[in-house]
mmCIF file of C-alpha atoms and ligand atoms in Angstrom:
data_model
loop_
_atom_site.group_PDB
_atom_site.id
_atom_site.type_symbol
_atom_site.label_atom_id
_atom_site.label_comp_id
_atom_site.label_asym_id
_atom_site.label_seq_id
_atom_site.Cartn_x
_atom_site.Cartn_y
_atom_site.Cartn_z
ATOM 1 C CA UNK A 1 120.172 61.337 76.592
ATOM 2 C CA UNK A 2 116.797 62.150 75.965
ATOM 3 C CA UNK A 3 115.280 63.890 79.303
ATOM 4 C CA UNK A 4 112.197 61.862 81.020
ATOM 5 C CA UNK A 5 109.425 63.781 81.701
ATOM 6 C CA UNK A 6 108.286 62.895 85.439
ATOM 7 C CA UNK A 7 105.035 61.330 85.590
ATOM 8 C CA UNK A 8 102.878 63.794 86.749
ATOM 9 C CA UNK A 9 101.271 66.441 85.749
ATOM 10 C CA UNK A 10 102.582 70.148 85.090
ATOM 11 C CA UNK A 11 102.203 72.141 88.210
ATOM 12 C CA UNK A 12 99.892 75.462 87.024
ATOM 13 C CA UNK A 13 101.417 78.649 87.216
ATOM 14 C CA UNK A 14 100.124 82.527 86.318
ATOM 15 C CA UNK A 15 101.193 82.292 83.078
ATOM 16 C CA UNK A 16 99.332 78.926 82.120
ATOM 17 C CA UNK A 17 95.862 81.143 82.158
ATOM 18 C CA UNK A 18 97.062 83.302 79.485
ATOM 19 C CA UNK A 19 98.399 80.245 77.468
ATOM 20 C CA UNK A 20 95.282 78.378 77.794
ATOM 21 C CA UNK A 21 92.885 81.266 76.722
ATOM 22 C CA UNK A 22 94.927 81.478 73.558
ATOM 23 C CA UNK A 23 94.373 78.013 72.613
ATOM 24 C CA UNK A 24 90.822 78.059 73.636
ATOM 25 C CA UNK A 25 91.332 75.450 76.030
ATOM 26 C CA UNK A 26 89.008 76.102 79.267
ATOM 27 C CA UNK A 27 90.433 75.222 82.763
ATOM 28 C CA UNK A 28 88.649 74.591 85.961
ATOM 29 C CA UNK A 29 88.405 75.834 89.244
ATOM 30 C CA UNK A 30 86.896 74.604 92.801
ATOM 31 C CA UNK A 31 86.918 76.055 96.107
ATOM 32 C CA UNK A 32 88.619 74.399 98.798
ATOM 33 C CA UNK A 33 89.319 75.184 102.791
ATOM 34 C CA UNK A 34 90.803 72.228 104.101
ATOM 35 C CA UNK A 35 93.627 69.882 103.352
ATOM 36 C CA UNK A 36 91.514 66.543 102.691
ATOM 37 C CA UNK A 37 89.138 68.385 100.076
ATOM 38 C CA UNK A 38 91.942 69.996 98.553
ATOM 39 C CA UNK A 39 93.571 67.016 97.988
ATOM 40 C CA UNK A 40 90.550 65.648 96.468
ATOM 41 C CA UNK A 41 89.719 68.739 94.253
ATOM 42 C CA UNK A 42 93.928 68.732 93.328
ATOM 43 C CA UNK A 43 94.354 64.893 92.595
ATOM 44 C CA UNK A 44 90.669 64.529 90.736
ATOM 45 C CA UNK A 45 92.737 67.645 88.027
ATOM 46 C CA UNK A 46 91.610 70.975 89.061
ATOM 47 C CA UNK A 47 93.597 73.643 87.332
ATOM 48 C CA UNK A 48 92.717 76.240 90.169
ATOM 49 C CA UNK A 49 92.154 76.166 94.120
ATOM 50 C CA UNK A 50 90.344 79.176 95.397
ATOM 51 C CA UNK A 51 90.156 79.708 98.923
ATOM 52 C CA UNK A 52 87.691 81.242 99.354
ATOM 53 C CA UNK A 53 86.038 83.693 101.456
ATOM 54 C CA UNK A 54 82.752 81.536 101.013
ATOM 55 C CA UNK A 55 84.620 79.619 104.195
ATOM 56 C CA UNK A 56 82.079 81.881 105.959
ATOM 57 C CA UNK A 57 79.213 80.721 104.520
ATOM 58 C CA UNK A 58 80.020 77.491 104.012
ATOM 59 C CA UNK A 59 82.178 76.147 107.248
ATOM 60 C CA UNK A 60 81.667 78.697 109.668
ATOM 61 C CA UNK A 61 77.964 79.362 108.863
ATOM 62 C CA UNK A 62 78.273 82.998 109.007
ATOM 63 C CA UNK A 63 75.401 83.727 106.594
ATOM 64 C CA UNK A 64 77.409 85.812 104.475
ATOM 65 C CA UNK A 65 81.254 86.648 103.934
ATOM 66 C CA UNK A 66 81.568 89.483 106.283
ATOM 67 C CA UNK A 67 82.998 87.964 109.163
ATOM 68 C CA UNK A 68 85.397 86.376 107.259
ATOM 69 C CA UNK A 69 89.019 86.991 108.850
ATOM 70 C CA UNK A 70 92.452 87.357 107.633
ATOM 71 C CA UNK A 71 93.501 84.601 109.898
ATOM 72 C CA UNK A 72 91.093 82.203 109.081
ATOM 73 C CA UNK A 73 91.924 82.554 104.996
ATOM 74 C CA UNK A 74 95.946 81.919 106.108
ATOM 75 C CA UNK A 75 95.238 79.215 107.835
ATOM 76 C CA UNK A 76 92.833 77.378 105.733
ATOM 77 C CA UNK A 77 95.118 78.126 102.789
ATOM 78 C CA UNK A 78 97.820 76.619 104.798
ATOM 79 C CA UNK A 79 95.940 73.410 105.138
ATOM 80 C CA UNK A 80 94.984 74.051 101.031
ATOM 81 C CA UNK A 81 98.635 73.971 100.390
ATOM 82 C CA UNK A 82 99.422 70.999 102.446
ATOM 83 C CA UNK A 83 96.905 69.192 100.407
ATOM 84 C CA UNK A 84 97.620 69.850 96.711
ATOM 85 C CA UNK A 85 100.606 69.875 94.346
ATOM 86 C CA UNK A 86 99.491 70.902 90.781
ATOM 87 C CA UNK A 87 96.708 73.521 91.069
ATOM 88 C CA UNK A 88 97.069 77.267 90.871
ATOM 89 C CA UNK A 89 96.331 78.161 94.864
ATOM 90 C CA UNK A 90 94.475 81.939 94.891
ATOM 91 C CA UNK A 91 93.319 83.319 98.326
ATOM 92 C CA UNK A 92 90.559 85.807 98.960
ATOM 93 C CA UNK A 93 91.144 88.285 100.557
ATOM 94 C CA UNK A 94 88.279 88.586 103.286
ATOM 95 C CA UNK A 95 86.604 91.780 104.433
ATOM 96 C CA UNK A 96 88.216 94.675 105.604
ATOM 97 C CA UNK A 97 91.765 93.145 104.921
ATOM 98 C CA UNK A 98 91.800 96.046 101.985
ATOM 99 C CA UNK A 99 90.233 98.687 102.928
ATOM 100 C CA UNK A 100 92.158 100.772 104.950
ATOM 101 C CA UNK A 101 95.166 102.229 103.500
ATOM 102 C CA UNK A 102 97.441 100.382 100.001
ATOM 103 C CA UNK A 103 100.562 99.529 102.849
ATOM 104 C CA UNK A 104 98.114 97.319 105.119
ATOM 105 C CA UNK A 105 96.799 95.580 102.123
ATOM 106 C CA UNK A 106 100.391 94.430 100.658
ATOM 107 C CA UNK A 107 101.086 93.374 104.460
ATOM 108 C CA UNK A 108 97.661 91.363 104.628
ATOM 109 C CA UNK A 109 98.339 90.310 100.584
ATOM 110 C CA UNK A 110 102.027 89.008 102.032
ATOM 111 C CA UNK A 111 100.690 87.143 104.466
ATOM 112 C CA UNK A 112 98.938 85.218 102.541
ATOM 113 C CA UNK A 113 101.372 84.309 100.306
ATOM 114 C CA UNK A 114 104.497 84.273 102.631
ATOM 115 C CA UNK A 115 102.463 81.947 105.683
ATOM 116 C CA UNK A 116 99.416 80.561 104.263
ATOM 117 C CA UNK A 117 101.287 79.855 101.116
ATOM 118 C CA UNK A 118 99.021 81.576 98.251
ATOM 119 C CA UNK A 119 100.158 81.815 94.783
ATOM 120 C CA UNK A 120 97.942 84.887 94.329
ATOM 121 C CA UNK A 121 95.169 86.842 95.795
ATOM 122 C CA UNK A 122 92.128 87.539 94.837
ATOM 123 C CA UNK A 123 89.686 91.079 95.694
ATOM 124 C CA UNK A 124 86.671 91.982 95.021
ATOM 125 C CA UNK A 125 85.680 95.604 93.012
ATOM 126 C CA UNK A 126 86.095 97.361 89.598
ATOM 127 C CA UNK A 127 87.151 100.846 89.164
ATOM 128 C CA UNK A 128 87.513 101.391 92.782
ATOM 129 C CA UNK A 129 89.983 98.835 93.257
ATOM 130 C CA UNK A 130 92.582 99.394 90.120
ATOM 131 C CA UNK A 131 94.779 101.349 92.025
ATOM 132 C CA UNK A 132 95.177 98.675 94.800
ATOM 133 C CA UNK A 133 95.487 96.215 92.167
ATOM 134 C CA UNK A 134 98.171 97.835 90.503
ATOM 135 C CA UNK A 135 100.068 98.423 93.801
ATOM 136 C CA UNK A 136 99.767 94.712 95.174
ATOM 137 C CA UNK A 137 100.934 94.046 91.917
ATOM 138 C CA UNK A 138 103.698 96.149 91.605
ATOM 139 C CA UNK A 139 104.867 94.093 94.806
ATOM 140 C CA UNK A 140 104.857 90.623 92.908
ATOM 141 C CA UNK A 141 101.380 89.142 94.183
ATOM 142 C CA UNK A 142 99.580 87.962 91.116
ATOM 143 C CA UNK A 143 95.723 89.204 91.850
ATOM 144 C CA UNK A 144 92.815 87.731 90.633
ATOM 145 C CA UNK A 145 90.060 90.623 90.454
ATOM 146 C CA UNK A 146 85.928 89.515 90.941
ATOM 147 C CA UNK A 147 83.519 91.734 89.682
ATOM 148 C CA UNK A 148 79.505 91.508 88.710
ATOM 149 C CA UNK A 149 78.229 90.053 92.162
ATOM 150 C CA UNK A 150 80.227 91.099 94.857
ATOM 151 C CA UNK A 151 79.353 89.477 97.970
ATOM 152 C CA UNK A 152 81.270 91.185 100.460
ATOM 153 C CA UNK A 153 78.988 93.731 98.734
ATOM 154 C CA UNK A 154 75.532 92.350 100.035
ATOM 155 C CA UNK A 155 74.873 95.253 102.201
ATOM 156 C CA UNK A 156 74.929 97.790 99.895
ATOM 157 C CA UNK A 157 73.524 95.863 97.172
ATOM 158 C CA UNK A 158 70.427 94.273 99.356
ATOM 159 C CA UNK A 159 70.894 90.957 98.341
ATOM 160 C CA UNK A 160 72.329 88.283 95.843
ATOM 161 C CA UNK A 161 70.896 89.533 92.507
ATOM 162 C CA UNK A 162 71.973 89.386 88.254
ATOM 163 C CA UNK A 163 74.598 92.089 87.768
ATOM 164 C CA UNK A 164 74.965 94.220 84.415
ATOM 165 C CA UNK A 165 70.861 94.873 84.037
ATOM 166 C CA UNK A 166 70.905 98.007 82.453
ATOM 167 C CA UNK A 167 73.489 99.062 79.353
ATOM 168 C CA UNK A 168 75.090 101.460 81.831
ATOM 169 C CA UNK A 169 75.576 98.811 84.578
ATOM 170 C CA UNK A 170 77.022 96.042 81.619
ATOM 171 C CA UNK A 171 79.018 98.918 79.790
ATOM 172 C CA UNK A 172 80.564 99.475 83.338
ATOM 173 C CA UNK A 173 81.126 95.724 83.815
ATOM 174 C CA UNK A 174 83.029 95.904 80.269
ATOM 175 C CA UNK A 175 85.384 99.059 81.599
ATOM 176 C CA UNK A 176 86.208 97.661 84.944
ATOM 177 C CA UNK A 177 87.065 94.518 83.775
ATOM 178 C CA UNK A 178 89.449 96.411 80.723
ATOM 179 C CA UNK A 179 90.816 98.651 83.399
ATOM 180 C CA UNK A 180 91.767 95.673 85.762
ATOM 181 C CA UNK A 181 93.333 93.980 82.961
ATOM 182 C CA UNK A 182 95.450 97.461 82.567
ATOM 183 C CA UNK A 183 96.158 97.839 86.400
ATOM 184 C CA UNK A 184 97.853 94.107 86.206
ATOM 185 C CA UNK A 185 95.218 91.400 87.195
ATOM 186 C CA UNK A 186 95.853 88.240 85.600
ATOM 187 C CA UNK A 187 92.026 87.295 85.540
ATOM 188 C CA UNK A 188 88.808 87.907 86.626
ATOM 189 C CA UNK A 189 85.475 86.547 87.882
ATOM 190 C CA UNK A 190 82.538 87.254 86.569
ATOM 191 C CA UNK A 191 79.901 86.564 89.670
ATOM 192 C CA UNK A 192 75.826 86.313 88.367
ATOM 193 C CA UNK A 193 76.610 88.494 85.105
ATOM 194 C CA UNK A 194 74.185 88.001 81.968
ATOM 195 C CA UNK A 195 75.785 85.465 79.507
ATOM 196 C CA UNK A 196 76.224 87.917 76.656
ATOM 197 C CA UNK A 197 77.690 90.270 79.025
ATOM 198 C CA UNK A 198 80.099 88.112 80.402
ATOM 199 C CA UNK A 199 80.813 86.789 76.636
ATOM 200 C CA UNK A 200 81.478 90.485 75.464
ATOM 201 C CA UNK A 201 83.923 91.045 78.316
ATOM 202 C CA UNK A 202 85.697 87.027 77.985
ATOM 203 C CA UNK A 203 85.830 88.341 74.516
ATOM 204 C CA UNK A 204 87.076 92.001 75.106
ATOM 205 C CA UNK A 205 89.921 90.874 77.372
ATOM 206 C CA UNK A 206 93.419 88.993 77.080
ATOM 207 C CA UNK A 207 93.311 88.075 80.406
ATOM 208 C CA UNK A 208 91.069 84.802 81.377
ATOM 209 C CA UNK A 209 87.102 85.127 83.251
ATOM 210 C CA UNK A 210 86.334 83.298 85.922
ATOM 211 C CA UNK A 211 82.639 82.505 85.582
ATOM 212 C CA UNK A 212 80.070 81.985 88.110
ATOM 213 C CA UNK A 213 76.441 82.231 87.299
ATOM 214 C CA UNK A 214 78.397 84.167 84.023
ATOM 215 C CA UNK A 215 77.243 81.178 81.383
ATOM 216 C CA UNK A 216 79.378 79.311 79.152
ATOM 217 C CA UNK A 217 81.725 81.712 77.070
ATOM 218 C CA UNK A 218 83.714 82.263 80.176
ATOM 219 C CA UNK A 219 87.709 80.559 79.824
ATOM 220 C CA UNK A 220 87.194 79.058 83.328
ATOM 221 C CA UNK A 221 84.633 78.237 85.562
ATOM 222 C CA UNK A 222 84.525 77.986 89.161
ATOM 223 C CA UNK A 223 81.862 76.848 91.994
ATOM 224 C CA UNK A 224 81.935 76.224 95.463
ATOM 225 C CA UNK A 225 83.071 72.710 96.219
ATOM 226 C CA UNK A 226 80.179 71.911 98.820
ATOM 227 C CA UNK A 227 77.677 72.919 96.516
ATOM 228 C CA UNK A 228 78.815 70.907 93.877
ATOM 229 C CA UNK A 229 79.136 67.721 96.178
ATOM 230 C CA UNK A 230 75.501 68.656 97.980
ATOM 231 C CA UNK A 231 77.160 69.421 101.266
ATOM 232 C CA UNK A 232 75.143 73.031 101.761
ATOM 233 C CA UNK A 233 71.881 73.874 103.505
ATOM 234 C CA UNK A 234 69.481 76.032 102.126
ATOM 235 C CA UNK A 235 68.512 76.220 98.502
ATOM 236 C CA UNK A 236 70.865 76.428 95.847
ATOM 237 C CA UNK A 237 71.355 79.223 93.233
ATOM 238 C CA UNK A 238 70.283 78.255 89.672
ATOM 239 C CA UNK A 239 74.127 78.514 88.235
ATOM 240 C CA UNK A 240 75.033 75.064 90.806
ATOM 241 C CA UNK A 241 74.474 71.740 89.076
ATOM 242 C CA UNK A 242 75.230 69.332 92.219
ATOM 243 C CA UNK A 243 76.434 65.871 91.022
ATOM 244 C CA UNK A 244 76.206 64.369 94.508
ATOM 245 C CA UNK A 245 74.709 64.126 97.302
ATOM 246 C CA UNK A 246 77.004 64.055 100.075
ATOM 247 C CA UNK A 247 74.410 65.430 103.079
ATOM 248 C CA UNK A 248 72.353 62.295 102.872
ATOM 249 C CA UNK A 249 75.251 60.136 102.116
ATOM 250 C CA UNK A 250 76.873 61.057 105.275
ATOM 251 C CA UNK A 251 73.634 61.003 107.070
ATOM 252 C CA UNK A 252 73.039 57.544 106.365
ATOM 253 C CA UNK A 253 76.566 56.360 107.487
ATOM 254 C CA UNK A 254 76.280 58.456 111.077
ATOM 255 C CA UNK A 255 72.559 56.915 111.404
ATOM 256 C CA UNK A 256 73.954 53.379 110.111
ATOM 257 C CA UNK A 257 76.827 53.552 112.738
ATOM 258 C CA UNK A 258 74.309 55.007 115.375
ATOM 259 C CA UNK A 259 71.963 52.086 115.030
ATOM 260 C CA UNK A 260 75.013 49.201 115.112
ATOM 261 C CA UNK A 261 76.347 50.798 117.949
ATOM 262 C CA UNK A 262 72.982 50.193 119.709
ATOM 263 C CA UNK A 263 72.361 46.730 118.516
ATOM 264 C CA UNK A 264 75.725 45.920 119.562
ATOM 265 C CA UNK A 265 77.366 45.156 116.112
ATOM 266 C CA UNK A 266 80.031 48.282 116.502
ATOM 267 C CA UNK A 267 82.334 47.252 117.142
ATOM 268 C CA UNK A 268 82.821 43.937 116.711
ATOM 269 C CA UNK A 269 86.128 41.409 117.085
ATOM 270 C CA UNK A 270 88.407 42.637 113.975
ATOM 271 C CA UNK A 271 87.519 46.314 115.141
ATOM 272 C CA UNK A 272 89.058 45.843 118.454
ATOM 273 C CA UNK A 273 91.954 44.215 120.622
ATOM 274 C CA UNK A 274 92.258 40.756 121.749
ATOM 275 C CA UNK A 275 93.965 40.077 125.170
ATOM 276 C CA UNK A 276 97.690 39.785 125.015
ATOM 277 C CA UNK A 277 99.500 36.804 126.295
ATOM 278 C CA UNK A 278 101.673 38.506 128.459
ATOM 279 C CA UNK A 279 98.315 39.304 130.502
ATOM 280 C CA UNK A 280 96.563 37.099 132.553
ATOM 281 C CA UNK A 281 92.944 37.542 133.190
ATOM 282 C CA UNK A 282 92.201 35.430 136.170
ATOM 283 C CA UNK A 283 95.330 36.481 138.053
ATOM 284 C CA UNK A 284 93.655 40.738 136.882
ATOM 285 C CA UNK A 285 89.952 39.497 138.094
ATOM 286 C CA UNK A 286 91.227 37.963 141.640
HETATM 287 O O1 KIV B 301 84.550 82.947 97.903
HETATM 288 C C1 KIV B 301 84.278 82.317 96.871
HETATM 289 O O2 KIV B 301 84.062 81.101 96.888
HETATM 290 C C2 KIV B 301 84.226 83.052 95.617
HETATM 291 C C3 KIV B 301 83.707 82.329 94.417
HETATM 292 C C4 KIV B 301 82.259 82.186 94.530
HETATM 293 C C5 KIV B 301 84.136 82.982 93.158
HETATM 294 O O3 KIV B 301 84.554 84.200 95.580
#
């Protein structure tokens, strides 16, 4: 008997980056923090969930990613993982969760795979980080490695700028990104490179790119959720194309629930309970 396939779609796994890039076929991926907009990003197709460290920016309002803790990546991949089936689920890794010795880093790198419920992690670093990468990898944790833009970075780089300026700094991009593939990552985002740039590394490497501000060439792309939904403050870098505009949407529906509150229309008769007949009124108001 012929075997049915279910009716749903493959779950992704590690492997299904590699396949992809080989036919050319570009895959997707989306931030997400909490179970109801993972569920969203998961069931609308996305090939990847990355929980990211932008949680600090972009739910906790920490300005930048610094703050970001170990606990607060487990448990918003936990919710992640309650809320999609089919996408690839990669966790940052926040901060100061590897930077103190390879041993701590595996621990923090288990924990979010063995409680939050990652599928990999993902760091941020070139050159500096291959070792680390090799080691976490060594102990079965697929890693994702980020390099260009490195915002956990923003101190010693004085801001959010382009990446790979000078031939040096893009012929360094190129090596880190070949030695990561070497130490074991299994792909790697490009953050605010130069589109050439990231199209000579996409192109110099069997593993997949991640792009972000990193142009076209790139096998998959990824933004922030919020900022593709218009659910951000502040002014958006040029890389975002927002195809929504959630803020004022849900503006309008507080004010519109605000004002029928006050005229009196919320709630009205089908929103609320009528008296049952095992009570009687005038016998409660004697
Ligand atoms: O934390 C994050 O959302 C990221 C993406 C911007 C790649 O690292």
């Amino acid at each position: 008997m012929a075997y049915l396939k279910p009716d749903r779609p493959e779950k992704v796994y590690v492997p299904a980056l590699r396949k992809a890039k080989k036919k050319g076929k570009k895959l997707v991926c989306l931030t997400a923090y909490d179970y109801p907009t993972a569920r969203i990003v998961d069931e609308a197709g996305v090939d990847i969930i990355l929980v990211g460290d932008s949680i600090g920016n972009v739910i906790h309002g920490y300005g930048n990613t610094i703050p970001v803790t170990l606990e607060e990546i487990v448990s918003a991949t936990k919710a992640v993982n309650r809320g999609s089936s089919r996408a690839l689920i990669v966790s940052d890794m926040p901060y100061g969760s590897y930077h103190i010795n390879e041993d701590e880093t595996v621990a923090n790198a288990l924990e979010l795979m063995k409680h939050g419920g990652a599928e990999a992690v993902k760091l941020e670093g070139g050159r500096n980080r291959v070792k680390l990468v090799k080691r976490i990898v060594d102990e079965e944790i697929p890693v994702m490695a980020h390099i260009g833009l490195t915002p956990q970075s923003v101190h010693k780089l004085g801001g959010y700028r382009v990446q790979g300026k000078t031939n040096e700094a893009a012929q360094a991009l190129i090596d880190d990104a070949k030695m990561l593939q070497d130490a074991g990552a299994f792909a790697i985002v490009l953050e605010l490179v130069p589109r050439e740039i990231a199209e000579m590394v996409t192109n110099a490497l069997e593993i997949s790119t991640v792009g972000i501000g990193a142009g076209a060439v790139c096998d998959i792309q990824v933004l922030v959720l919020h900022d593709l939904v218009g659910l951000t403050f502040g002014r958006l870098p040029r890389f975002v194309r927002q195809y929504a505009d959630l803020r004022t949407k849900m503006t309008e529906a507080v004010q519109a629930w605000m004002d029928d509150v006050k005229s009196g229309e919320y709630p009205n008769d089908d929103e609320s309970y009528g008296l049952p007949d095992a009570v009687d009124i005038e016998e409660l108001q004697s």
